[in-house]
Tab-separated table of C-alpha atoms and ligand atoms in Angstrom:
chain	number	residue	atom	x	y	z
A	17	UNK	CA	41.231	148.016	82.085
A	18	UNK	CA	44.692	146.949	81.134
A	19	UNK	CA	45.447	144.204	79.101
A	20	UNK	CA	47.298	141.318	79.703
A	21	UNK	CA	50.820	141.187	79.411
A	22	UNK	CA	51.641	139.064	76.618
A	23	UNK	CA	53.834	136.022	77.601
A	24	UNK	CA	56.648	135.519	75.251
A	25	UNK	CA	57.715	132.144	73.819
A	26	UNK	CA	61.010	132.087	75.532
A	27	UNK	CA	58.998	132.736	79.164
A	28	UNK	CA	56.473	129.638	78.155
A	29	UNK	CA	58.601	127.173	77.678
A	30	UNK	CA	59.912	127.982	81.292
A	31	UNK	CA	56.730	127.533	82.712
A	32	UNK	CA	55.837	124.803	84.936
A	33	UNK	CA	54.609	122.058	82.836
A	34	UNK	CA	56.145	123.211	79.392
A	35	UNK	CA	57.138	120.585	77.243
A	36	UNK	CA	61.142	121.796	75.889
A	37	UNK	CA	63.941	119.778	74.194
A	38	UNK	CA	67.321	118.613	75.509
A	39	UNK	CA	70.367	117.406	73.426
A	40	UNK	CA	72.699	114.766	74.857
A	41	UNK	CA	76.336	114.705	72.970
A	42	UNK	CA	77.308	111.313	74.122
A	43	UNK	CA	80.645	109.452	73.839
A	44	UNK	CA	79.974	106.056	72.383
A	45	UNK	CA	81.956	102.981	72.523
A	46	UNK	CA	80.975	99.349	71.750
A	47	UNK	CA	83.674	97.606	74.076
A	48	UNK	CA	87.090	97.669	75.317
A	49	UNK	CA	90.004	98.202	72.611
A	50	UNK	CA	86.880	99.406	70.378
A	51	UNK	CA	87.202	103.218	68.903
A	52	UNK	CA	85.076	106.066	70.997
A	53	UNK	CA	82.519	107.869	68.462
A	54	UNK	CA	80.086	110.912	69.472
A	55	UNK	CA	76.533	110.704	69.080
A	56	UNK	CA	73.633	113.630	69.634
A	57	UNK	CA	70.376	112.526	70.333
A	58	UNK	CA	67.244	115.280	70.478
A	59	UNK	CA	65.125	114.455	74.014
A	60	UNK	CA	61.760	116.251	74.994
A	61	UNK	CA	61.568	116.824	79.125
A	62	UNK	CA	58.665	117.995	80.659
A	63	UNK	CA	59.357	121.487	82.550
A	64	UNK	CA	59.189	120.567	86.525
A	65	UNK	CA	58.506	116.758	86.393
A	66	UNK	CA	62.052	115.702	87.892
A	67	UNK	CA	63.404	113.642	84.977
A	68	UNK	CA	67.068	113.066	85.596
A	69	UNK	CA	70.076	112.080	82.878
A	70	UNK	CA	68.708	108.289	83.534
A	71	UNK	CA	65.745	108.970	82.725
A	72	UNK	CA	66.313	110.750	79.048
A	73	UNK	CA	68.996	107.925	78.709
A	74	UNK	CA	66.021	105.593	78.836
A	75	UNK	CA	64.125	107.989	76.264
A	76	UNK	CA	67.403	107.317	74.227
A	77	UNK	CA	66.869	103.682	74.398
A	78	UNK	CA	63.487	103.532	73.927
A	79	UNK	CA	63.945	105.259	70.675
A	80	UNK	CA	67.416	105.140	69.715
A	81	UNK	CA	67.244	107.482	66.570
A	82	UNK	CA	69.755	110.380	66.316
A	83	UNK	CA	69.223	114.132	66.426
A	84	UNK	CA	70.392	113.455	62.715
A	85	UNK	CA	67.659	110.757	62.535
A	86	UNK	CA	70.359	108.358	61.797
A	87	UNK	CA	68.686	104.583	63.504
A	88	UNK	CA	71.733	103.765	65.954
A	89	UNK	CA	71.971	100.951	69.459
A	90	UNK	CA	70.625	102.073	72.297
A	91	UNK	CA	73.057	104.037	74.440
A	92	UNK	CA	74.112	101.531	77.383
A	93	UNK	CA	74.523	102.442	81.278
A	94	UNK	CA	74.843	101.262	84.737
A	95	UNK	CA	72.324	102.271	87.413
A	96	UNK	CA	71.376	100.383	90.844
A	97	UNK	CA	69.855	102.202	93.663
A	98	UNK	CA	68.578	105.329	91.686
A	99	UNK	CA	68.945	107.911	95.009
A	100	UNK	CA	72.854	108.589	94.907
A	101	UNK	CA	73.484	105.083	96.660
A	102	UNK	CA	75.363	102.555	94.902
A	103	UNK	CA	77.364	104.992	92.736
A	104	UNK	CA	76.927	102.556	89.717
A	105	UNK	CA	75.533	105.631	87.941
A	106	UNK	CA	78.611	107.319	87.888
A	107	UNK	CA	79.614	109.285	85.256
A	108	UNK	CA	81.115	112.944	83.593
A	109	UNK	CA	78.301	115.155	83.545
A	110	UNK	CA	79.372	118.351	81.691
A	111	UNK	CA	82.811	117.354	82.236
A	112	UNK	CA	82.574	117.053	85.863
A	113	UNK	CA	81.994	113.122	87.503
A	114	UNK	CA	78.908	112.917	89.085
A	115	UNK	CA	75.815	110.438	89.500
A	116	UNK	CA	73.449	110.057	86.483
A	117	UNK	CA	70.313	109.691	88.530
A	118	UNK	CA	70.809	112.934	90.865
A	119	UNK	CA	71.364	115.110	88.035
A	120	UNK	CA	68.163	117.039	87.348
A	121	UNK	CA	67.804	118.092	84.267
A	122	UNK	CA	65.791	121.046	85.289
A	123	UNK	CA	69.512	121.997	87.002
A	124	UNK	CA	72.132	120.862	84.179
A	125	UNK	CA	70.312	122.060	81.505
A	126	UNK	CA	67.763	124.747	82.278
A	127	UNK	CA	66.733	126.340	78.725
A	128	UNK	CA	64.793	125.113	75.871
A	129	UNK	CA	67.840	123.860	73.059
A	130	UNK	CA	70.728	123.103	76.127
A	131	UNK	CA	72.796	120.400	75.415
A	132	UNK	CA	74.043	117.869	78.251
A	133	UNK	CA	77.569	116.113	77.234
A	134	UNK	CA	78.065	112.382	78.989
A	135	UNK	CA	81.216	110.645	79.308
A	136	UNK	CA	82.126	107.456	81.035
A	137	UNK	CA	84.730	108.019	84.144
A	138	UNK	CA	87.813	108.288	82.509
A	139	UNK	CA	89.865	105.846	85.465
A	140	UNK	CA	88.224	102.671	84.375
A	141	UNK	CA	88.184	100.326	81.873
A	142	UNK	CA	85.218	100.445	79.293
A	143	UNK	CA	82.760	98.215	79.511
A	144	UNK	CA	80.513	99.964	77.332
A	145	UNK	CA	79.527	103.797	76.185
A	146	UNK	CA	78.882	105.177	79.541
A	147	UNK	CA	79.176	101.811	81.749
A	148	UNK	CA	82.494	101.461	83.235
A	149	UNK	CA	84.047	98.341	85.520
A	150	UNK	CA	84.939	99.412	88.855
A	151	UNK	CA	85.917	96.211	89.933
A	152	UNK	CA	89.057	97.782	91.369
A	153	UNK	CA	87.646	99.563	93.670
A	154	UNK	CA	85.959	96.537	95.693
A	155	UNK	CA	89.576	94.720	95.198
A	156	UNK	CA	91.387	97.803	96.876
A	157	UNK	CA	88.245	97.525	99.538
A	158	UNK	CA	90.008	93.786	100.340
A	159	UNK	CA	93.522	94.795	99.972
A	160	UNK	CA	92.842	97.020	102.741
A	161	UNK	CA	90.422	95.174	105.066
A	162	UNK	CA	87.317	97.356	104.987
A	163	UNK	CA	85.533	95.082	107.221
A	164	UNK	CA	84.780	94.519	111.128
A	165	UNK	CA	86.203	91.363	112.224
A	166	UNK	CA	83.212	89.357	113.355
A	167	UNK	CA	82.607	86.443	111.583
A	168	UNK	CA	82.142	83.255	113.587
A	169	UNK	CA	80.017	80.367	114.200
A	170	UNK	CA	79.140	81.794	117.991
A	171	UNK	CA	77.942	84.382	119.994
A	172	UNK	CA	80.689	86.498	120.349
A	173	UNK	CA	78.174	89.015	123.061
A	174	UNK	CA	77.954	93.153	122.703
A	175	UNK	CA	80.755	94.947	121.392
A	176	UNK	CA	82.695	97.282	123.825
A	177	UNK	CA	80.637	100.584	124.734
A	178	UNK	CA	81.453	104.105	122.894
A	179	UNK	CA	79.638	107.376	122.796
A	180	UNK	CA	77.192	108.737	119.856
A	181	UNK	CA	79.553	111.468	119.963
A	182	UNK	CA	82.387	108.931	118.380
A	183	UNK	CA	79.611	107.301	116.386
A	184	UNK	CA	79.211	110.265	115.124
A	185	UNK	CA	82.456	111.177	113.717
A	186	UNK	CA	82.625	107.837	111.608
A	187	UNK	CA	79.355	107.761	110.492
A	188	UNK	CA	80.121	110.077	107.644
A	189	UNK	CA	83.245	107.713	105.907
A	190	UNK	CA	80.228	105.161	106.378
A	191	UNK	CA	78.069	106.564	103.426
A	192	UNK	CA	81.037	106.150	101.273
A	193	UNK	CA	79.152	104.494	98.051
A	194	UNK	CA	82.236	102.989	95.989
A	195	UNK	CA	81.703	105.156	93.265
A	196	UNK	CA	84.739	106.320	91.857
A	197	UNK	CA	84.475	109.909	91.649
A	198	UNK	CA	87.493	110.536	93.790
A	199	UNK	CA	89.445	108.713	92.278
A	200	UNK	CA	88.235	109.867	88.672
A	201	UNK	CA	89.409	113.223	89.802
A	202	UNK	CA	92.772	112.513	91.769
A	203	UNK	CA	95.875	112.923	89.741
A	204	UNK	CA	97.899	110.704	91.236
A	205	UNK	CA	95.325	107.674	90.614
A	206	UNK	CA	95.633	106.342	86.941
A	207	UNK	CA	93.992	103.682	85.106
A	208	UNK	CA	95.892	100.398	85.387
A	209	UNK	CA	94.440	97.563	82.813
A	210	UNK	CA	96.675	95.096	84.431
A	211	UNK	CA	94.646	93.159	87.307
A	212	UNK	CA	98.238	91.907	88.579
A	213	UNK	CA	99.517	95.440	89.631
A	214	UNK	CA	96.123	96.382	91.280
A	215	UNK	CA	97.801	95.132	94.759
A	216	UNK	CA	100.429	97.770	94.496
A	217	UNK	CA	98.834	100.778	92.842
A	218	UNK	CA	97.683	103.895	94.414
A	219	UNK	CA	95.009	102.789	96.843
A	220	UNK	CA	92.919	105.914	96.438
A	221	UNK	CA	91.389	108.876	98.669
A	222	UNK	CA	88.435	106.272	99.118
A	223	UNK	CA	89.822	103.099	100.510
A	224	UNK	CA	91.826	105.679	102.551
A	225	UNK	CA	88.632	106.828	104.032
A	226	UNK	CA	87.632	103.505	104.600
A	227	UNK	CA	90.954	102.441	106.659
A	228	UNK	CA	90.337	105.360	109.427
A	229	UNK	CA	86.604	104.470	109.524
A	230	UNK	CA	87.755	100.782	110.072
A	231	UNK	CA	90.766	101.885	112.441
A	232	UNK	CA	88.486	103.839	114.828
A	233	UNK	CA	85.720	101.119	114.892
A	234	UNK	CA	85.979	99.868	118.556
A	235	UNK	CA	85.652	95.989	117.420
A	236	UNK	CA	87.411	96.884	113.622
A	237	UNK	CA	90.827	98.619	114.731
A	238	UNK	CA	91.665	94.299	115.769
A	239	UNK	CA	92.602	94.581	111.281
A	240	UNK	CA	94.385	98.200	112.201
A	241	UNK	CA	97.653	96.952	111.734
A	242	UNK	CA	97.273	94.947	108.814
A	243	UNK	CA	95.098	97.735	107.160
A	244	UNK	CA	98.511	100.216	108.065
A	245	UNK	CA	100.501	97.268	106.444
A	246	UNK	CA	98.603	98.421	103.303
A	247	UNK	CA	99.151	102.004	103.704
A	248	UNK	CA	102.903	101.762	104.290
A	249	UNK	CA	103.170	99.575	101.334
A	250	UNK	CA	103.679	100.451	97.800
A	251	UNK	CA	100.385	102.128	96.260
A	252	UNK	CA	99.635	103.668	100.110
A	253	UNK	CA	98.968	106.851	101.615
A	254	UNK	CA	102.492	107.721	101.047
A	255	UNK	CA	101.849	108.189	97.027
A	256	UNK	CA	98.754	111.087	97.722
A	257	UNK	CA	100.071	114.148	96.092
A	258	UNK	CA	97.511	116.170	98.244
A	259	UNK	CA	95.897	117.620	95.276
A	260	UNK	CA	92.724	117.566	97.155
A	261	UNK	CA	90.476	116.966	94.006
A	262	UNK	CA	89.064	114.057	96.150
A	263	UNK	CA	87.514	115.970	98.806
A	264	UNK	CA	85.720	118.690	95.715
A	265	UNK	CA	84.425	115.970	93.841
A	266	UNK	CA	82.963	113.866	96.444
A	267	UNK	CA	78.947	113.474	96.677
A	268	UNK	CA	79.053	112.618	100.193
A	269	UNK	CA	81.369	115.717	101.032
A	270	UNK	CA	83.212	112.657	103.368
A	271	UNK	CA	86.010	114.594	104.618
A	272	UNK	CA	89.054	112.901	102.611
A	273	UNK	CA	91.914	115.313	103.533
A	274	UNK	CA	91.060	114.778	107.090
A	275	UNK	CA	91.160	110.681	106.830
A	276	UNK	CA	94.471	111.242	104.285
A	277	UNK	CA	96.103	113.332	107.039
A	278	UNK	CA	94.733	111.244	110.229
A	279	UNK	CA	96.056	107.762	108.009
A	280	UNK	CA	99.425	109.327	106.874
A	281	UNK	CA	100.198	110.124	110.714
A	282	UNK	CA	98.878	106.521	111.583
A	283	UNK	CA	100.979	105.039	109.035
A	284	UNK	CA	104.349	106.914	110.115
A	285	UNK	CA	104.250	105.789	113.527
A	286	UNK	CA	102.831	102.064	112.495
A	287	UNK	CA	106.448	102.537	110.090
A	288	UNK	CA	108.463	103.333	113.282
A	289	UNK	CA	107.338	100.869	115.245
A	290	UNK	CA	107.434	98.158	112.392
A	291	UNK	CA	111.220	99.132	112.076
A	292	UNK	CA	111.606	98.622	115.865
A	293	UNK	CA	110.304	95.325	115.878
A	294	UNK	CA	112.491	94.302	112.535
A	295	UNK	CA	109.442	93.659	110.592
B	329	LIG	S1	94.842	114.578	97.642
B	329	LIG	FE1	95.102	112.574	97.116
B	329	LIG	S2	93.665	111.405	96.982
B	329	LIG	FE2	92.840	113.504	96.783
B	329	LIG	S3	92.924	113.829	94.838
B	329	LIG	FE3	95.112	114.697	96.211
B	329	LIG	S4	96.380	112.639	95.596
B	329	LIG	FE4	94.309	112.023	95.541
B	330	LIG	S1	84.791	109.003	99.236
B	330	LIG	FE1	83.237	110.216	97.953
B	330	LIG	S2	83.730	109.913	96.088
B	330	LIG	FE2	85.178	108.484	96.794
B	330	LIG	S3	83.693	106.533	96.441
B	330	LIG	FE3	83.231	107.273	98.224
B	330	LIG	S4	81.860	108.514	97.795
B	330	LIG	FE4	82.322	107.991	96.423
B	331	LIG	S1	71.595	104.608	90.471
B	331	LIG	FE1	72.776	104.028	92.318
B	331	LIG	S2	73.890	106.067	92.746
B	331	LIG	FE2	72.673	106.431	90.778
């Protein structure tokens, strides 16, 4: 009779249900203009429980004590949907911008004692710790008129017909959650603390994707000339340097470089038309 193979401590920690420790090194800041500091926390996770980064932040908030045993304040972060739809929890995890809610610990820190580094996005003003203010993105959506003009006091009847194939082509752009990953990765998009300059600063890839979405929409294309005015003005599509970082980091795999190319072509034609119209 053969004796059972001894289970090493290491392999036991890789079994489903095994408890292990993960360290979090977190870049902290008490508010706008305040100094930053790093703090390290130890969090217990159970393999296979499906814990994500946000679940671990909740455990830290429930017991805000550093790995060295020093009492501190709970780490602050933003979140909403908890299912990669709202974009609120976007942060840099181990140097890569992504949503904390869909970042599973068993994947990003698979071994006992692994460390996860959390930093806020750098291209947006800090609110506190991992929470940033993404207002500029929403202001930019207003600047490019990213909506369908259907408001009215009376029924306007059915909209124009289109094929399911055309709808499907546009659909991917509608999955944008204004998370900011594409802007965090873009060398052309810089933090602009002065809100009065947002109207002339580079709009960024997500807004260009929304211009493509709405300019291709049978009803929303009514505002296409105004959107293209924004695209040909300061901060428009011509400021894209084509580094293509945006498309690599978009969690929704939106074909941002296709949108940039299509909107760039449309903006050029629009600019020539405006020239001959003397506008
Ligand atoms: S392709 Fe344009 S928008 Fe995308 S990262 Fe590069 S410069 Fe930014
Ligand atoms: S285009 Fe992608 S990366 Fe950019 S805001 Fe939308 S979902 Fe996020
Ligand atoms: S909480 Fe909404 S995307 Fe993470």
